[in-house]
DNA sequence: TATGGTACTAACAAATTTGTAAGTAATGGC
DNA sequence: GCCATTACTTACAAATTTGTTAGTACCATA
């Protein structure tokens, strides 16, 4: 999010773990506070920045920007900028991200079940 | 991990998101740095604290303890203490955690694929 | 009596993530 | 010229997670 220190133990550990464990790697990619929420909203199709914002009560513009940037960097979201004023930008899921959908729906079911169980 | 402030915006946001989104909820449960690694090791069966430690190069005892405690609290791991000296404690996956296995194996495949794609 | 083995805990420090508040750029319409 | 609109950025602060180091308890064995 902010810049990370290349050689902190923290960073080294993360690198090392995600190199060795594809599962941890995968979860890291979707692990930001607002990321899954964003991805879910995009499941139905393209959305503009402002639309996503409205769909997710509680995100600040800063957080939304940060999370979108990471999703983009990680190839989960495509960002399209239109040369217009006022600016228009939209976001959509990439192919790889779409491959996640069936998995995340199972995970979501597991979550629902677990949530009930834990009450 | 450490105690969280009940009324920070951060905490409130997390609560609010995980209440509304089962997927985010699920990912939160397995989102600690070492959690998935631990769960994977336990896939084969019970392990003692020290065994897990040996299987995961890089974890400190503190981190291992913390993560195991959370997994226990969240009902993903069962902890058994034997009244022996020196102490003996073992950990195993709960039923709910086992239900995650097929999902995480898919997620792991996705991770592997994504990792290659991103190079 | 001293030592070793096991599974921790405590106090602290560093790194990272998240949130707050305010500002920016460009242009069409008034 | 002035304002509204949109998608951001910047500087800062707070919260949270992760890591470091040094200890603890217990008893069997040497």
CSV table of C-alpha atoms (C1' of nucleotides) in Angstrom, one decimal:
chain,number,residue,atom,x,y,z
A,1,UNK,CA,0.0,0.0,0.0
A,2,UNK,CA,2.5,2.4,1.2
A,3,UNK,CA,6.0,1.5,0.1
A,4,UNK,CA,7.3,-1.6,1.8
A,5,UNK,CA,10.8,-2.0,3.0
A,6,UNK,CA,12.5,-4.4,0.7
A,7,UNK,CA,14.6,-6.0,3.3
A,8,UNK,CA,12.5,-6.1,6.4
A,9,UNK,CA,12.0,-9.6,8.0
A,10,UNK,CA,8.3,-9.0,7.4
A,11,UNK,CA,8.8,-8.6,3.7
A,12,UNK,CA,11.3,-11.4,3.4
A,13,UNK,CA,8.9,-13.8,5.2
A,14,UNK,CA,6.1,-12.9,2.9
A,15,UNK,CA,8.2,-13.4,-0.2
A,16,UNK,CA,9.5,-16.7,1.0
A,17,UNK,CA,6.1,-18.0,2.1
A,18,UNK,CA,4.3,-17.0,-1.1
A,19,UNK,CA,7.0,-18.5,-3.2
A,20,UNK,CA,6.6,-21.8,-1.5
A,21,UNK,CA,2.8,-21.8,-1.0
A,22,UNK,CA,0.5,-21.1,-3.9
A,23,UNK,CA,-2.4,-21.0,-1.5
A,24,UNK,CA,-0.9,-18.2,0.6
A,25,UNK,CA,0.1,-16.5,-2.5
A,26,UNK,CA,-3.5,-16.6,-3.8
A,27,UNK,CA,-4.9,-15.3,-0.6
A,28,UNK,CA,-2.4,-12.5,-0.5
A,29,UNK,CA,-3.7,-11.2,-3.8
A,30,UNK,CA,-7.2,-10.8,-2.6
A,31,UNK,CA,-6.4,-10.0,1.0
A,32,UNK,CA,-6.9,-6.2,1.2
A,33,UNK,CA,-9.7,-4.9,3.3
A,34,UNK,CA,-11.9,-3.8,0.4
A,35,UNK,CA,-10.6,-6.0,-2.4
A,36,UNK,CA,-13.1,-8.8,-2.4
A,37,UNK,CA,-16.0,-6.4,-2.0
A,38,UNK,CA,-14.7,-4.5,-5.1
A,39,UNK,CA,-14.3,-7.7,-7.1
A,40,UNK,CA,-17.8,-8.8,-6.2
A,41,UNK,CA,-19.3,-5.6,-7.4
A,42,UNK,CA,-17.4,-6.0,-10.7
A,43,UNK,CA,-18.8,-9.5,-11.2
A,44,UNK,CA,-21.7,-8.1,-13.1
A,45,UNK,CA,-19.6,-6.0,-15.4
A,46,UNK,CA,-17.8,-2.7,-15.8
A,47,UNK,CA,-18.2,0.0,-13.3
A,48,UNK,CA,-16.9,3.5,-13.0
A,49,UNK,CA,-14.9,4.7,-10.0
A,50,UNK,CA,-17.8,6.7,-8.6
A,51,UNK,CA,-20.2,3.8,-9.0
A,52,UNK,CA,-18.0,1.4,-7.1
A,53,UNK,CA,-17.7,4.1,-4.4
A,54,UNK,CA,-21.5,4.3,-4.1
A,55,UNK,CA,-21.9,0.6,-4.0
A,56,UNK,CA,-19.5,0.2,-1.1
A,57,UNK,CA,-20.5,2.3,1.9
A,58,UNK,CA,-17.6,3.1,4.1
A,59,UNK,CA,-14.7,3.2,1.6
A,60,UNK,CA,-12.9,6.4,1.3
A,61,UNK,CA,-11.7,7.5,-2.1
A,62,UNK,CA,-8.1,7.0,-1.0
A,63,UNK,CA,-8.7,3.4,0.0
A,64,UNK,CA,-10.7,2.7,-3.1
A,65,UNK,CA,-7.9,4.1,-5.2
A,66,UNK,CA,-5.2,2.1,-3.4
A,67,UNK,CA,-7.1,-1.2,-3.6
A,68,UNK,CA,-7.9,-0.7,-7.2
A,69,UNK,CA,-4.3,0.1,-8.0
A,70,UNK,CA,-3.1,-3.1,-6.4
A,71,UNK,CA,-5.8,-5.2,-8.1
A,72,UNK,CA,-4.7,-3.7,-11.4
A,73,UNK,CA,-1.0,-4.3,-10.7
A,74,UNK,CA,-1.9,-7.9,-9.8
A,75,UNK,CA,-3.8,-8.4,-13.0
A,76,UNK,CA,-7.2,-8.8,-11.4
A,77,UNK,CA,-8.8,-5.7,-12.8
A,78,UNK,CA,-8.5,-3.7,-16.0
A,79,UNK,CA,-8.6,0.0,-15.8
A,80,UNK,CA,-9.7,2.1,-18.8
A,81,UNK,CA,-9.3,5.8,-18.8
A,82,UNK,CA,-11.3,7.9,-21.3
A,83,UNK,CA,-9.9,11.2,-22.4
A,84,UNK,CA,-12.8,13.3,-21.2
A,85,UNK,CA,-13.5,16.1,-18.8
A,86,UNK,CA,-14.6,15.5,-16.2
A,87,UNK,CA,-12.6,12.4,-16.1
A,88,UNK,CA,-14.1,9.0,-16.7
A,89,UNK,CA,-12.5,5.8,-15.7
A,90,UNK,CA,-13.9,2.3,-15.6
A,91,UNK,CA,-12.9,-1.0,-14.1
A,92,UNK,CA,-13.6,-4.5,-15.0
A,93,UNK,CA,-12.5,-8.0,-14.1
A,94,UNK,CA,-9.7,-9.6,-16.0
A,95,UNK,CA,-9.9,-13.2,-17.3
A,96,UNK,CA,-7.9,-14.5,-14.4
A,97,UNK,CA,-10.1,-12.7,-11.9
A,98,UNK,CA,-13.1,-14.3,-13.5
A,99,UNK,CA,-11.6,-17.7,-13.0
A,100,UNK,CA,-11.8,-17.0,-9.3
A,101,UNK,CA,-15.6,-16.5,-9.3
A,102,UNK,CA,-16.6,-20.2,-8.9
A,103,UNK,CA,-14.0,-20.6,-6.2
A,104,UNK,CA,-15.0,-17.5,-4.3
A,105,UNK,CA,-18.6,-18.5,-4.4
A,106,UNK,CA,-17.7,-21.7,-2.6
A,107,UNK,CA,-15.6,-19.9,-0.2
A,108,UNK,CA,-18.5,-17.5,0.4
A,109,UNK,CA,-20.8,-20.5,1.2
A,110,UNK,CA,-18.3,-21.8,3.6
A,111,UNK,CA,-18.1,-18.4,5.2
A,112,UNK,CA,-21.9,-18.2,5.6
A,113,UNK,CA,-22.0,-21.7,7.1
A,114,UNK,CA,-19.1,-21.0,9.4
A,115,UNK,CA,-20.6,-17.7,10.6
A,116,UNK,CA,-23.8,-19.4,11.7
A,117,UNK,CA,-21.8,-22.2,13.3
A,118,UNK,CA,-19.8,-19.8,15.4
A,119,UNK,CA,-22.8,-18.0,16.9
B,1,UNK,CA,-3.5,-10.4,17.5
B,2,UNK,CA,-2.8,-7.8,20.0
B,3,UNK,CA,-6.0,-6.4,21.5
B,4,UNK,CA,-8.0,-4.3,19.0
B,5,UNK,CA,-9.7,-1.1,19.8
B,6,UNK,CA,-13.4,-1.9,19.8
B,7,UNK,CA,-14.4,1.4,18.3
B,8,UNK,CA,-11.8,2.4,15.8
B,9,UNK,CA,-13.0,3.1,12.4
B,10,UNK,CA,-10.8,0.3,11.3
B,11,UNK,CA,-12.6,-2.2,13.5
B,12,UNK,CA,-16.0,-0.9,12.7
B,13,UNK,CA,-15.3,-1.2,9.0
B,14,UNK,CA,-14.1,-4.7,9.3
B,15,UNK,CA,-17.2,-5.7,11.4
B,16,UNK,CA,-19.5,-4.1,9.0
B,17,UNK,CA,-17.9,-5.6,5.9
B,18,UNK,CA,-17.6,-9.1,7.2
B,19,UNK,CA,-21.2,-9.0,8.4
B,20,UNK,CA,-22.4,-8.1,4.9
B,21,UNK,CA,-20.0,-10.2,2.9
B,22,UNK,CA,-19.5,-13.9,3.7
B,23,UNK,CA,-16.6,-14.0,1.3
B,24,UNK,CA,-14.6,-11.3,3.0
B,25,UNK,CA,-15.6,-13.0,6.3
B,26,UNK,CA,-14.2,-16.3,5.1
B,27,UNK,CA,-10.9,-14.7,3.9
B,28,UNK,CA,-10.5,-12.9,7.2
B,29,UNK,CA,-10.6,-16.2,9.0
B,30,UNK,CA,-7.6,-17.6,7.1
B,31,UNK,CA,-5.8,-14.3,6.4
B,32,UNK,CA,-3.0,-14.3,8.9
B,33,UNK,CA,0.5,-14.5,7.7
B,34,UNK,CA,1.1,-18.1,8.8
B,35,UNK,CA,-2.4,-19.5,9.0
B,36,UNK,CA,-2.7,-21.2,5.7
B,37,UNK,CA,0.7,-22.7,6.1
B,38,UNK,CA,-0.3,-24.1,9.4
B,39,UNK,CA,-3.6,-25.5,8.2
B,40,UNK,CA,-1.9,-27.1,5.2
B,41,UNK,CA,0.6,-28.9,7.5
B,42,UNK,CA,-2.3,-30.2,9.6
B,43,UNK,CA,-4.0,-31.6,6.6
B,44,UNK,CA,-2.3,-34.9,7.1
B,45,UNK,CA,-3.3,-35.2,10.7
B,46,UNK,CA,-2.4,-34.1,14.2
B,47,UNK,CA,0.8,-32.3,14.9
B,48,UNK,CA,2.6,-31.1,18.0
B,49,UNK,CA,3.6,-27.5,18.5
B,50,UNK,CA,7.2,-28.3,18.0
B,51,UNK,CA,6.5,-30.3,14.9
B,52,UNK,CA,4.6,-27.5,13.2
B,53,UNK,CA,7.4,-25.2,14.1
B,54,UNK,CA,9.9,-27.5,12.4
B,55,UNK,CA,7.8,-27.8,9.3
B,56,UNK,CA,7.5,-24.0,8.9
B,57,UNK,CA,10.9,-22.4,8.6
B,58,UNK,CA,10.7,-18.8,9.6
B,59,UNK,CA,8.0,-18.8,12.2
B,60,UNK,CA,8.9,-17.6,15.6
B,61,UNK,CA,7.3,-19.4,18.5
B,62,UNK,CA,5.4,-16.2,19.3
B,63,UNK,CA,3.8,-16.0,15.9
B,64,UNK,CA,3.0,-19.6,15.8
B,65,UNK,CA,1.3,-19.3,19.2
B,66,UNK,CA,-0.7,-16.3,18.1
B,67,UNK,CA,-1.8,-17.8,14.9
B,68,UNK,CA,-2.7,-21.1,16.5
B,69,UNK,CA,-4.7,-19.3,19.1
B,70,UNK,CA,-6.7,-17.4,16.6
B,71,UNK,CA,-7.3,-20.5,14.5
B,72,UNK,CA,-8.5,-22.2,17.7
B,73,UNK,CA,-10.8,-19.3,18.6
B,74,UNK,CA,-12.2,-19.3,15.1
B,75,UNK,CA,-12.9,-23.0,15.3
B,76,UNK,CA,-10.5,-24.1,12.7
B,77,UNK,CA,-8.1,-26.1,14.9
B,78,UNK,CA,-8.6,-28.2,18.0
B,79,UNK,CA,-6.0,-28.0,20.7
B,80,UNK,CA,-5.3,-30.8,23.0
B,81,UNK,CA,-3.1,-30.5,26.1
B,82,UNK,CA,-1.7,-33.5,27.8
B,83,UNK,CA,-0.9,-33.3,31.5
B,84,UNK,CA,2.7,-34.3,31.0
B,85,UNK,CA,6.1,-32.8,31.7
B,86,UNK,CA,7.6,-31.6,29.6
B,87,UNK,CA,4.4,-30.3,28.2
B,88,UNK,CA,2.7,-31.9,25.2
B,89,UNK,CA,0.1,-30.2,23.1
B,90,UNK,CA,-1.2,-31.2,19.8
B,91,UNK,CA,-3.3,-29.5,17.1
B,92,UNK,CA,-5.6,-30.9,14.5
B,93,UNK,CA,-8.1,-29.5,12.0
B,94,UNK,CA,-11.7,-29.3,13.0
B,95,UNK,CA,-14.5,-30.5,10.8
B,96,UNK,CA,-15.2,-27.0,9.5
B,97,UNK,CA,-11.6,-26.6,8.6
B,98,UNK,CA,-11.6,-29.8,6.7
B,99,UNK,CA,-14.5,-28.6,4.6
B,100,UNK,CA,-12.2,-25.9,3.4
B,101,UNK,CA,-9.7,-28.4,1.9
B,102,UNK,CA,-11.3,-28.9,-1.5
B,103,UNK,CA,-11.7,-25.1,-1.8
B,104,UNK,CA,-8.2,-24.3,-0.9
B,105,UNK,CA,-6.8,-26.8,-3.3
B,106,UNK,CA,-8.7,-25.0,-6.1
B,107,UNK,CA,-7.5,-21.7,-4.8
B,108,UNK,CA,-4.0,-23.0,-4.7
B,109,UNK,CA,-4.2,-24.1,-8.3
B,110,UNK,CA,-5.5,-20.7,-9.2
B,111,UNK,CA,-2.5,-19.2,-7.4
B,112,UNK,CA,0.0,-21.4,-9.2
B,113,UNK,CA,-1.5,-20.4,-12.5
B,114,UNK,CA,-1.6,-16.8,-11.7
B,115,UNK,CA,1.9,-16.8,-10.4
B,116,UNK,CA,3.2,-18.1,-13.7
B,117,UNK,CA,1.0,-15.7,-15.7
B,118,UNK,CA,2.4,-12.7,-13.8
B,119,UNK,CA,6.0,-13.4,-14.6
C,1,DT,C1',21.8,-29.7,42.7
C,2,DA,C1',22.1,-28.6,37.9
C,3,DT,C1',20.3,-29.5,33.2
C,4,DG,C1',17.3,-30.4,29.5
C,5,DG,C1',13.1,-30.6,27.0
C,6,DT,C1',8.5,-28.5,25.7
C,7,DA,C1',5.2,-25.1,24.9
C,8,DC,C1',4.6,-21.3,25.8
C,9,DT,C1',4.3,-15.7,27.8
C,10,DA,C1',5.8,-10.7,28.3
C,11,DA,C1',7.7,-6.4,27.1
C,12,DC,C1',9.0,-3.9,23.6
C,13,DA,C1',10.0,-2.3,18.7
C,14,DA,C1',9.4,-2.1,13.8
C,15,DA,C1',6.7,-2.5,9.8
C,16,DT,C1',2.6,-2.3,7.4
C,17,DT,C1',-2.2,-1.1,6.7
C,18,DT,C1',-5.9,1.8,7.2
C,19,DG,C1',-8.2,6.2,8.0
C,20,DT,C1',-8.6,11.8,7.9
C,21,DA,C1',-8.6,15.9,5.9
C,22,DA,C1',-7.6,18.8,2.4
C,23,DG,C1',-6.2,19.7,-2.2
C,24,DT,C1',-5.5,19.1,-7.7
C,25,DA,C1',-6.5,19.2,-12.8
C,26,DA,C1',-9.1,20.1,-16.8
C,27,DT,C1',-13.1,21.9,-19.2
C,28,DG,C1',-18.0,22.7,-20.4
C,29,DG,C1',-21.8,25.6,-19.1
C,30,DC,C1',-23.4,29.8,-16.8
D,1,DG,C1',-14.2,34.6,-15.1
D,2,DC,C1',-16.5,31.2,-11.9
D,3,DC,C1',-18.5,26.9,-10.7
D,4,DA,C1',-19.5,22.1,-10.8
D,5,DT,C1',-18.0,17.5,-11.9
D,6,DT,C1',-14.9,13.4,-11.5
D,7,DA,C1',-11.1,10.7,-10.3
D,8,DC,C1',-7.9,11.1,-8.2
D,9,DT,C1',-3.2,12.8,-4.9
D,10,DT,C1',-0.7,14.4,-0.8
D,11,DA,C1',0.7,14.7,3.9
D,12,DC,C1',-0.2,13.1,8.1
D,13,DA,C1',-2.0,10.2,12.0
D,14,DA,C1',-3.9,6.1,14.1
D,15,DA,C1',-4.5,1.3,14.3
D,16,DT,C1',-3.0,-3.2,13.6
D,17,DT,C1',0.2,-6.9,12.5
D,18,DT,C1',4.5,-8.8,12.7
D,19,DG,C1',9.1,-9.5,14.6
D,20,DT,C1',13.0,-9.5,18.6
D,21,DT,C1',14.6,-10.9,22.8
D,22,DA,C1',14.4,-12.7,27.0
D,23,DG,C1',12.2,-15.2,30.1
D,24,DT,C1',8.7,-19.0,32.7
D,25,DA,C1',6.9,-23.6,34.5
D,26,DC,C1',7.4,-28.2,35.3
D,27,DC,C1',9.6,-32.6,36.5
D,28,DA,C1',12.7,-36.5,35.1
D,29,DT,C1',17.2,-37.5,34.6
D,30,DA,C1',22.3,-37.1,35.2
